[in-house]
Coordinates of C-alpha atoms and ligand atoms in Angstrom, one line a residue:
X1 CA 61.2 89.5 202.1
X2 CA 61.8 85.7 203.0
X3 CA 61.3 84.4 199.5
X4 CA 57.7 83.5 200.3
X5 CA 54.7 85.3 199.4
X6 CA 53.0 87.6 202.0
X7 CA 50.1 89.4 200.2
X8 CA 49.9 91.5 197.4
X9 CA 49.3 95.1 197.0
X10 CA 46.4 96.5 194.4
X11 CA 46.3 99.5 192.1
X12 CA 43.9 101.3 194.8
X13 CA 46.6 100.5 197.0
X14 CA 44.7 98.1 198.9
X15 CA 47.1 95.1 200.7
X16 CA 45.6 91.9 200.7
X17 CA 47.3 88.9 202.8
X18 CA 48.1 85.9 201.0
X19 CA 50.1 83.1 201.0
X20 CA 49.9 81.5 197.4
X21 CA 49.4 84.1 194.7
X22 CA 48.0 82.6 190.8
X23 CA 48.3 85.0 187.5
X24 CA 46.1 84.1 184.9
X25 CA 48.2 84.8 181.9
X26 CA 44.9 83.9 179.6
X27 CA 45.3 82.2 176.6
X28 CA 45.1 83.1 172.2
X29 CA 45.3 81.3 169.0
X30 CA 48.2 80.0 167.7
X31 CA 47.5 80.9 164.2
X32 CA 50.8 82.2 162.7
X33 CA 51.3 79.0 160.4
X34 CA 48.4 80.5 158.8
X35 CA 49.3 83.7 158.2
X36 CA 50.2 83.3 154.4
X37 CA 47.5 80.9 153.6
X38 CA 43.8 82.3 152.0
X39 CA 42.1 81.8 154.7
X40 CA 41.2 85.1 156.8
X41 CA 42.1 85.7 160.5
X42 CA 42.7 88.1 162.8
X43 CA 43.3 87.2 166.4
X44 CA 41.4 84.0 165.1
X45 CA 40.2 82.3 162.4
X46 CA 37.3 84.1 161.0
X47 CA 34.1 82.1 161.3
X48 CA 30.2 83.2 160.4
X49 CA 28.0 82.1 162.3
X50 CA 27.7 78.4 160.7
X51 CA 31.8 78.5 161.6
X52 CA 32.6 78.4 158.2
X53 CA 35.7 80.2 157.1
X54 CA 36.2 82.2 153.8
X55 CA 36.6 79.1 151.8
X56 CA 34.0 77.3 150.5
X57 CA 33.8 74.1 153.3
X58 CA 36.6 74.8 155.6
X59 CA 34.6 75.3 158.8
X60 CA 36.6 75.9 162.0
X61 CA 35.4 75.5 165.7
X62 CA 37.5 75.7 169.1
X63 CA 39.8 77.7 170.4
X64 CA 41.5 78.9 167.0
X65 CA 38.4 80.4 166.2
X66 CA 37.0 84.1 166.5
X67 CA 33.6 84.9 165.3
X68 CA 33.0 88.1 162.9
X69 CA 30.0 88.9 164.6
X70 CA 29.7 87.6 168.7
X71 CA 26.2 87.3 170.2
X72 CA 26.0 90.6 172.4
X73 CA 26.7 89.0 175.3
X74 CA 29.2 86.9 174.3
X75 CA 33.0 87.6 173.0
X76 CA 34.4 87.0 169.9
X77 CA 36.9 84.2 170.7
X78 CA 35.8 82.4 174.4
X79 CA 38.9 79.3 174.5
X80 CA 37.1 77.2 177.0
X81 CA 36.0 73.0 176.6
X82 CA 32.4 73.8 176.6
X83 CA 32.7 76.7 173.9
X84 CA 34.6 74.0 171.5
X85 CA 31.5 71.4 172.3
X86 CA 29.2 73.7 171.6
X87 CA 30.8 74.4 168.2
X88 CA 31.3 70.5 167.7
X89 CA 27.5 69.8 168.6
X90 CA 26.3 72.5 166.1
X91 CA 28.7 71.7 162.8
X92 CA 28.4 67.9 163.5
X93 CA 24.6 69.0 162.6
X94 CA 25.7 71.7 159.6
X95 CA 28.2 69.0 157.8
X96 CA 25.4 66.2 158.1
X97 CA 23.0 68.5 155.9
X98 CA 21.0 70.4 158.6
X99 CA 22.6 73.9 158.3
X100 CA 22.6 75.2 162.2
X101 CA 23.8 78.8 163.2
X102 CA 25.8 78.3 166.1
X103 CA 23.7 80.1 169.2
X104 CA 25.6 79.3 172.6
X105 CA 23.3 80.9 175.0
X106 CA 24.2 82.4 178.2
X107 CA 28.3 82.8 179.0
X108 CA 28.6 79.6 181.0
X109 CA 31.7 77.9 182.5
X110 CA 33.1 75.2 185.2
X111 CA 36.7 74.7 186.1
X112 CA 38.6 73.5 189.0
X113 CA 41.5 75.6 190.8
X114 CA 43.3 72.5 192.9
X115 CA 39.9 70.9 194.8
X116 CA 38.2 74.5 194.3
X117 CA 35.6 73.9 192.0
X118 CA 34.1 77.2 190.8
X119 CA 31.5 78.0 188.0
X120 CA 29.9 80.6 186.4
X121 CA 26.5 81.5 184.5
X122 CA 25.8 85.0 183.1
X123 CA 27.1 88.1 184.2
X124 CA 28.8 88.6 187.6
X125 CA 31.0 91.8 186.8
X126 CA 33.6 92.3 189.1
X127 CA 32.6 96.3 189.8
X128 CA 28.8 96.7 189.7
X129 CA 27.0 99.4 187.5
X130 CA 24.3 101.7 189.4
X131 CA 21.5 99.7 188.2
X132 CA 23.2 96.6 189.9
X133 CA 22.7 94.9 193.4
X134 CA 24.3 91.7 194.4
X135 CA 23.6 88.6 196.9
X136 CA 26.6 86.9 198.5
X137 CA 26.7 84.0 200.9
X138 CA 29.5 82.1 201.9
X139 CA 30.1 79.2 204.4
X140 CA 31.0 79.4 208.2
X141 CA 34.2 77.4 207.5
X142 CA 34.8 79.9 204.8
X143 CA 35.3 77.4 201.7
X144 CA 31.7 77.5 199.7
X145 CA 30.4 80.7 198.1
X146 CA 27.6 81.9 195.9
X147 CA 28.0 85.3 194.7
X148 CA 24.2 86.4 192.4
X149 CA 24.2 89.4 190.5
X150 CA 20.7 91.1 189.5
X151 CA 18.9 94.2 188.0
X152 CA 17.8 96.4 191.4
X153 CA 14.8 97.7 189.6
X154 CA 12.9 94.7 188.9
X155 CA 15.6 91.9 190.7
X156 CA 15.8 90.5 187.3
X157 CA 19.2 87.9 188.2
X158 CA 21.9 88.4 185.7
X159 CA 24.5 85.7 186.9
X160 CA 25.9 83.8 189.5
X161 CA 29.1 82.3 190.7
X162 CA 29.9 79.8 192.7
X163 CA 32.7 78.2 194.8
X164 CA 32.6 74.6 196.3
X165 CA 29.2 73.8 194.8
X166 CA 27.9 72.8 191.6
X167 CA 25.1 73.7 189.9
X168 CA 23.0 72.7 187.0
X169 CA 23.7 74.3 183.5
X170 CA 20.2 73.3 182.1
X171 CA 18.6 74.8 185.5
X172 CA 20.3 77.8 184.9
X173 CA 20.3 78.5 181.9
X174 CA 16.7 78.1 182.1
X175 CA 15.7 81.1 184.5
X176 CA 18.4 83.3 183.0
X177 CA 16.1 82.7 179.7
X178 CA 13.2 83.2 182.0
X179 CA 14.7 86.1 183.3
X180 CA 13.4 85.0 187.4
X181 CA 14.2 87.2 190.1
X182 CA 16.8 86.8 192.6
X183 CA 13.4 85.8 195.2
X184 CA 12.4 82.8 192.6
X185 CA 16.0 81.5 192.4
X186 CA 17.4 81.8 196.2
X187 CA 13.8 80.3 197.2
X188 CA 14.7 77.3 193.9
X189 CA 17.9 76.8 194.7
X190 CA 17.6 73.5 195.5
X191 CA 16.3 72.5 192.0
X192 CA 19.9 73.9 190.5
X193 CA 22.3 72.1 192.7
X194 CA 24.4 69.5 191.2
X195 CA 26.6 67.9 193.7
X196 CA 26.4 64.3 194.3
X197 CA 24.0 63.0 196.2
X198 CA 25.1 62.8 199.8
X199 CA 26.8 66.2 200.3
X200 CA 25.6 68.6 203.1
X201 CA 23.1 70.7 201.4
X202 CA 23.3 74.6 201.9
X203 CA 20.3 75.8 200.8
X204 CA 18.7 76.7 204.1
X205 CA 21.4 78.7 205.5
X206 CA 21.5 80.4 201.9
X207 CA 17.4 81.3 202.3
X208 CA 17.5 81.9 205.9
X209 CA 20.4 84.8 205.2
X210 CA 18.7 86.0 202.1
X211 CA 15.1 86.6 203.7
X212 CA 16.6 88.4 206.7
X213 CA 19.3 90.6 204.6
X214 CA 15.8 91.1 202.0
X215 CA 12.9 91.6 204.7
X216 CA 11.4 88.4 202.7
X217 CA 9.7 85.2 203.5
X218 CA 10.5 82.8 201.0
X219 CA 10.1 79.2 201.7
X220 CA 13.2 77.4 203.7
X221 CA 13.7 74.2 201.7
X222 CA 13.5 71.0 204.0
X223 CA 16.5 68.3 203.3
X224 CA 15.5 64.8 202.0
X225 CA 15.4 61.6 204.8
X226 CA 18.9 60.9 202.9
X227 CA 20.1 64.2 203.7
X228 CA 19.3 64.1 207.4
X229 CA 20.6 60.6 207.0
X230 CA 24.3 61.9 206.0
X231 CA 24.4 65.3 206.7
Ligands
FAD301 C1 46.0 74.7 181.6 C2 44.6 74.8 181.0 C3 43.5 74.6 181.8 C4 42.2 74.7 181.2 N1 41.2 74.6 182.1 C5 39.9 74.6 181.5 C6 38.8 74.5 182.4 O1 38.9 74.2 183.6 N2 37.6 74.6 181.8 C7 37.4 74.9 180.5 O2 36.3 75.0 180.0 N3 38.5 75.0 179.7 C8 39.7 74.9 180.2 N4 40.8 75.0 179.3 C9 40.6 75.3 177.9 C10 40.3 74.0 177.1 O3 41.3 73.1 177.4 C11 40.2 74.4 175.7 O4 39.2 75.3 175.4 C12 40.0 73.2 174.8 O5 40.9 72.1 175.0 C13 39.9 73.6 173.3 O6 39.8 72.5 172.5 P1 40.2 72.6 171.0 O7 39.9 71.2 170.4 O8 39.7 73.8 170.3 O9 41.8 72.8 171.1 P2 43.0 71.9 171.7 O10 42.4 71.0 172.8 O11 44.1 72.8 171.9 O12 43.3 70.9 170.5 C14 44.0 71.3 169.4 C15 44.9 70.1 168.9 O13 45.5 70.5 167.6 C16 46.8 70.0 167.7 N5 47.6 70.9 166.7 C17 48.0 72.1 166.9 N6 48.6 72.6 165.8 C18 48.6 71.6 164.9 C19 49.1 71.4 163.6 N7 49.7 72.4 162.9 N8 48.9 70.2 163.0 C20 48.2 69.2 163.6 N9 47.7 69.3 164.9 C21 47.9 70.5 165.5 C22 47.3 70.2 169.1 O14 48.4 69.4 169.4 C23 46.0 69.8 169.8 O15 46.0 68.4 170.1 C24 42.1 75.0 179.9 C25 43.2 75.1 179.1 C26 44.5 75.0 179.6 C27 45.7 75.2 178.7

Protein backbone atom coordinates (compact mmCIF):
# COMPACT_ATOMS: atom_id res chain seq x y z
CA UNK A 1 0.00 0.00 0.00
CA UNK A 2 2.64 2.69 0.95
CA UNK A 3 5.58 1.00 -0.65
CA UNK A 4 6.64 -0.55 2.57
CA UNK A 5 6.14 -3.94 3.74
CA UNK A 6 3.20 -4.72 6.25
CA UNK A 7 3.16 -8.51 6.71
CA UNK A 8 2.76 -11.27 4.57
CA UNK A 9 0.00 -13.56 3.98
CA UNK A 10 0.65 -17.70 4.00
CA UNK A 11 -0.79 -20.55 1.89
CA UNK A 12 -3.19 -21.40 5.01
CA UNK A 13 -4.13 -17.99 4.73
CA UNK A 14 -2.59 -17.02 7.80
CA UNK A 15 -1.42 -12.95 7.99
CA UNK A 16 1.59 -12.39 9.73
CA UNK A 17 2.82 -8.69 10.53
CA UNK A 18 6.15 -7.68 9.42
CA UNK A 19 8.16 -5.09 8.60
CA UNK A 20 11.22 -6.46 6.73
CA UNK A 21 10.44 -9.58 4.66
CA UNK A 22 13.93 -12.03 3.50
CA UNK A 23 13.41 -14.84 0.47
CA UNK A 24 15.84 -17.37 0.58
CA UNK A 25 16.26 -18.01 -3.06
CA UNK A 26 18.87 -21.07 -2.08
CA UNK A 27 21.66 -21.72 -3.99
CA UNK A 28 23.05 -24.78 -6.98
CA UNK A 29 26.11 -25.63 -8.82
CA UNK A 30 27.32 -23.78 -11.41
CA UNK A 31 28.39 -26.64 -13.47
CA UNK A 32 27.38 -25.90 -17.15
CA UNK A 33 31.07 -25.45 -18.30
CA UNK A 34 31.20 -28.92 -17.67
CA UNK A 35 28.51 -30.23 -19.40
CA UNK A 36 30.60 -31.58 -22.44
CA UNK A 37 33.56 -32.68 -20.56
CA UNK A 38 33.78 -36.74 -19.24
CA UNK A 39 33.25 -36.15 -16.14
CA UNK A 40 29.59 -37.10 -14.82
CA UNK A 41 27.11 -34.69 -13.13
CA UNK A 42 23.85 -34.12 -12.58
CA UNK A 43 22.80 -31.26 -10.37
CA UNK A 44 26.46 -31.77 -9.19
CA UNK A 45 29.53 -33.28 -9.76
CA UNK A 46 29.15 -36.84 -9.00
CA UNK A 47 31.33 -37.90 -6.11
CA UNK A 48 31.57 -41.55 -4.06
CA UNK A 49 32.10 -41.43 -1.01
CA UNK A 50 36.04 -40.77 -1.10
CA UNK A 51 34.71 -37.54 -3.39
CA UNK A 52 36.26 -38.89 -6.22
CA UNK A 53 34.68 -38.24 -9.60
CA UNK A 54 34.46 -40.78 -12.54
CA UNK A 55 38.07 -40.11 -13.53
CA UNK A 56 40.69 -41.83 -12.16
CA UNK A 57 42.13 -38.88 -9.44
CA UNK A 58 39.83 -36.00 -10.05
CA UNK A 59 38.31 -35.69 -6.63
CA UNK A 60 35.80 -32.83 -6.05
CA UNK A 61 34.60 -31.32 -2.63
CA UNK A 62 32.37 -28.18 -1.96
CA UNK A 63 29.60 -26.75 -3.14
CA UNK A 64 29.87 -28.14 -6.85
CA UNK A 65 29.59 -31.45 -5.56
CA UNK A 66 26.58 -33.94 -5.15
CA UNK A 67 27.15 -37.29 -3.65
CA UNK A 68 25.73 -40.62 -5.50
CA UNK A 69 24.75 -41.95 -2.38
CA UNK A 70 23.97 -39.20 0.78
CA UNK A 71 24.18 -40.56 4.35
CA UNK A 72 20.31 -41.03 5.30
CA UNK A 73 20.17 -38.15 7.01
CA UNK A 74 21.91 -36.03 5.07
CA UNK A 75 21.14 -34.57 1.32
CA UNK A 76 23.00 -35.15 -1.63
CA UNK A 77 24.50 -31.66 -2.33
CA UNK A 78 24.41 -29.48 1.32
CA UNK A 79 26.37 -25.84 -0.12
CA UNK A 80 27.31 -24.56 3.26
CA UNK A 81 31.28 -23.53 4.69
CA UNK A 82 31.32 -26.36 7.15
CA UNK A 83 30.15 -29.10 4.46
CA UNK A 84 33.23 -27.85 2.14
CA UNK A 85 35.63 -28.21 5.42
CA UNK A 86 34.48 -31.31 6.13
CA UNK A 87 35.18 -32.52 2.53
CA UNK A 88 38.71 -30.57 2.66
CA UNK A 89 39.63 -32.28 6.20
CA UNK A 90 38.76 -35.79 4.81
CA UNK A 91 40.57 -35.73 1.03
CA UNK A 92 43.49 -33.68 2.48
CA UNK A 93 43.73 -37.27 4.46
CA UNK A 94 42.71 -39.49 1.04
CA UNK A 95 45.34 -37.60 -1.31
CA UNK A 96 48.18 -37.96 1.45
CA UNK A 97 47.73 -41.88 1.27
CA UNK A 98 45.22 -42.57 4.03
CA UNK A 99 42.09 -43.38 1.98
CA UNK A 100 39.04 -41.82 4.25
CA UNK A 101 35.27 -42.11 3.35
CA UNK A 102 33.86 -38.90 3.90
CA UNK A 103 31.31 -39.38 7.02
CA UNK A 104 29.94 -35.78 8.17
CA UNK A 105 27.85 -36.75 11.06
CA UNK A 106 24.80 -35.09 12.21
CA UNK A 107 23.32 -31.99 9.69
CA UNK A 108 24.97 -29.19 11.48
CA UNK A 109 25.18 -25.46 10.64
CA UNK A 110 25.83 -21.67 12.02
CA UNK A 111 25.14 -18.49 10.12
CA UNK A 112 24.33 -15.01 10.97
CA UNK A 113 21.18 -13.01 9.60
CA UNK A 114 22.42 -9.15 10.33
CA UNK A 115 23.54 -9.62 14.40
CA UNK A 116 21.07 -12.71 14.51
CA UNK A 117 23.15 -15.52 14.97
CA UNK A 118 21.20 -18.77 14.62
CA UNK A 119 22.40 -22.45 14.39
CA UNK A 120 21.25 -25.74 13.91
CA UNK A 121 22.10 -29.50 14.95
CA UNK A 122 19.91 -32.49 13.71
CA UNK A 123 16.46 -32.38 12.88
CA UNK A 124 14.11 -29.59 13.82
CA UNK A 125 11.28 -30.06 11.02
CA UNK A 126 9.24 -27.27 10.54
CA UNK A 127 5.71 -29.45 10.89
CA UNK A 128 6.18 -32.22 13.39
CA UNK A 129 5.25 -36.00 12.75
CA UNK A 130 2.95 -37.76 15.41
CA UNK A 131 5.78 -39.40 17.05
CA UNK A 132 7.25 -35.78 17.64
CA UNK A 133 7.06 -33.38 20.64
CA UNK A 134 9.04 -30.18 20.86
CA UNK A 135 10.57 -27.76 23.73
CA UNK A 136 10.61 -24.01 22.97
CA UNK A 137 11.95 -21.22 25.15
CA UNK A 138 12.55 -17.90 24.17
CA UNK A 139 13.67 -14.67 26.02
CA UNK A 140 11.51 -12.01 27.88
CA UNK A 141 12.92 -9.32 25.57
CA UNK A 142 11.98 -11.66 22.74
CA UNK A 143 15.52 -11.86 20.92
CA UNK A 144 17.08 -15.42 22.11
CA UNK A 145 15.41 -18.77 21.30
CA UNK A 146 16.01 -22.47 21.60
CA UNK A 147 13.62 -24.51 19.78
CA UNK A 148 14.49 -28.82 20.74
CA UNK A 149 12.89 -31.42 18.82
CA UNK A 150 12.58 -35.11 20.35
CA UNK A 151 11.03 -38.62 19.99
CA UNK A 152 7.69 -38.46 22.49
CA UNK A 153 8.07 -42.12 23.19
CA UNK A 154 11.36 -42.39 24.71
CA UNK A 155 12.36 -38.21 24.61
CA UNK A 156 15.12 -39.31 22.48
CA UNK A 157 16.24 -35.30 21.22
CA UNK A 158 16.55 -35.14 17.53
CA UNK A 159 17.73 -31.49 17.02
CA UNK A 160 17.86 -28.14 18.14
CA UNK A 161 17.92 -24.61 16.95
CA UNK A 162 18.90 -21.75 18.29
CA UNK A 163 18.68 -17.87 18.00
CA UNK A 164 21.09 -15.42 19.88
CA UNK A 165 23.15 -18.12 21.48
CA UNK A 166 25.76 -20.34 20.50
CA UNK A 167 26.36 -23.67 21.19
CA UNK A 168 29.07 -26.18 20.98
CA UNK A 169 29.27 -28.48 17.84
CA UNK A 170 31.46 -31.14 19.55
CA UNK A 171 28.89 -31.01 22.70
CA UNK A 172 26.29 -31.67 20.41
CA UNK A 173 27.07 -33.69 18.30
CA UNK A 174 28.06 -35.83 21.08
CA UNK A 175 24.52 -36.55 22.74
CA UNK A 176 22.87 -36.63 19.29
CA UNK A 177 25.47 -39.77 18.91
CA UNK A 178 24.42 -40.65 22.42
CA UNK A 179 21.07 -40.22 21.55
CA UNK A 180 20.26 -38.27 25.41
CA UNK A 181 16.85 -37.22 26.20
CA UNK A 182 15.51 -33.92 26.07
CA UNK A 183 15.73 -34.21 30.48
CA UNK A 184 19.81 -34.93 30.06
CA UNK A 185 20.31 -32.00 27.69
CA UNK A 186 17.91 -29.13 29.12
CA UNK A 187 19.46 -30.23 32.71
CA UNK A 188 23.40 -30.07 30.47
CA UNK A 189 22.84 -27.18 28.79
CA UNK A 190 25.32 -25.34 30.28
CA UNK A 191 28.12 -27.78 29.16
CA UNK A 192 26.90 -26.86 25.25
CA UNK A 193 26.94 -23.14 25.44
CA UNK A 194 29.49 -21.32 23.40
CA UNK A 195 29.23 -17.71 23.89
CA UNK A 196 32.02 -15.73 25.18
CA UNK A 197 32.67 -15.68 28.44
CA UNK A 198 30.90 -12.74 30.07
CA UNK A 199 27.39 -12.97 28.42
CA UNK A 200 24.24 -13.40 30.68
CA UNK A 201 23.75 -17.04 30.86
CA UNK A 202 20.13 -18.48 30.24
CA UNK A 203 20.26 -21.69 31.38
CA UNK A 204 18.13 -21.27 34.52
CA UNK A 205 15.24 -19.60 33.07
CA UNK A 206 15.53 -22.38 30.28
CA UNK A 207 15.43 -25.38 33.31
CA UNK A 208 13.17 -23.57 35.48
CA UNK A 209 10.39 -23.37 32.37
CA UNK A 210 11.26 -26.86 31.22
CA UNK A 211 10.58 -28.58 34.72
CA UNK A 212 7.29 -26.74 35.23
CA UNK A 213 5.94 -27.23 31.50
CA UNK A 214 7.48 -31.28 32.08
CA UNK A 215 6.35 -31.88 35.88
CA UNK A 216 10.33 -32.58 36.32
CA UNK A 217 12.97 -31.65 38.75
CA UNK A 218 16.07 -31.45 37.01
CA UNK A 219 18.87 -29.53 38.58
CA UNK A 220 18.84 -25.54 38.08
CA UNK A 221 22.48 -24.75 37.07
CA UNK A 222 24.15 -22.11 39.41
CA UNK A 223 26.14 -19.20 37.33
CA UNK A 224 29.95 -18.94 37.95
CA UNK A 225 31.32 -15.89 40.59
CA UNK A 226 32.20 -14.26 36.97
CA UNK A 227 28.72 -14.58 35.95
CA UNK A 228 27.18 -12.93 38.98
CA UNK A 229 30.08 -10.67 38.51
CA UNK A 230 28.78 -9.31 34.98
CA UNK A 231 25.58 -10.54 34.66
C1 LIG B 1 25.49 -14.79 0.48
C2 LIG B 1 25.99 -16.12 1.04
C3 LIG B 1 25.95 -16.33 2.39
C4 LIG B 1 26.39 -17.54 2.92
N1 LIG B 1 26.34 -17.74 4.27
C5 LIG B 1 26.76 -18.90 4.79
C6 LIG B 1 26.70 -19.12 6.20
O1 LIG B 1 26.31 -18.24 6.97
N2 LIG B 1 27.10 -20.32 6.68
C7 LIG B 1 27.57 -21.30 5.85
O2 LIG B 1 27.93 -22.38 6.34
N3 LIG B 1 27.64 -21.11 4.52
C8 LIG B 1 27.25 -19.95 3.97
N4 LIG B 1 27.31 -19.75 2.61
C9 LIG B 1 27.82 -20.84 1.77
C10 LIG B 1 29.35 -20.84 1.73
O3 LIG B 1 29.82 -19.57 1.37
C11 LIG B 1 29.80 -21.90 0.72
O4 LIG B 1 29.28 -23.16 1.11
C12 LIG B 1 31.30 -22.01 0.61
O5 LIG B 1 31.90 -20.79 0.28
C13 LIG B 1 31.65 -23.06 -0.44
O6 LIG B 1 33.04 -23.14 -0.63
P1 LIG B 1 33.60 -23.69 -1.99
O7 LIG B 1 35.09 -23.60 -1.87
O8 LIG B 1 32.97 -25.00 -2.31
O9 LIG B 1 33.06 -22.72 -3.12
P2 LIG B 1 33.33 -21.15 -3.32
O10 LIG B 1 33.59 -20.47 -2.02
O11 LIG B 1 32.20 -20.66 -4.17
O12 LIG B 1 34.68 -21.12 -4.15
C14 LIG B 1 34.72 -21.47 -5.52
C15 LIG B 1 35.81 -20.62 -6.18
O13 LIG B 1 35.99 -21.08 -7.52
C16 LIG B 1 36.10 -19.97 -8.37
N5 LIG B 1 35.68 -20.42 -9.71
C17 LIG B 1 34.43 -20.66 -10.15
N6 LIG B 1 34.47 -21.07 -11.45
C18 LIG B 1 35.76 -21.10 -11.81
C19 LIG B 1 36.45 -21.45 -13.00
N7 LIG B 1 35.80 -21.84 -14.09
N8 LIG B 1 37.80 -21.36 -13.01
C20 LIG B 1 38.47 -20.97 -11.89
N9 LIG B 1 37.88 -20.63 -10.73
C21 LIG B 1 36.55 -20.69 -10.69
C22 LIG B 1 35.15 -18.94 -7.77
O14 LIG B 1 35.50 -17.64 -8.18
C23 LIG B 1 35.42 -19.15 -6.26
O15 LIG B 1 36.50 -18.37 -5.81
C24 LIG B 1 26.88 -18.54 2.05
C25 LIG B 1 26.93 -18.31 0.67
C26 LIG B 1 26.48 -17.12 0.17
C27 LIG B 1 26.54 -16.90 -1.33
Amino acid sequence: GTGKVKGIKTKSGELIDCQFVGLTVGVRPNIDFLKETKLEIDRGILVDEYLATNIPDVYAIGDCVQLRSAPSHRRAIEAVWYVGRMMGETLAKTITGSPTKYQPGYWFNSAKFFDIEYQTYGSVPSVLSDNQGSFYWESTDGKKCIHVVYETGNKKVLGINTFGIRMRHEVWDKWLNQTKTLSYVIENLPEANFDPEFFKRFEPEIQLQYNSEFGENIQISKPTFFQKLFN
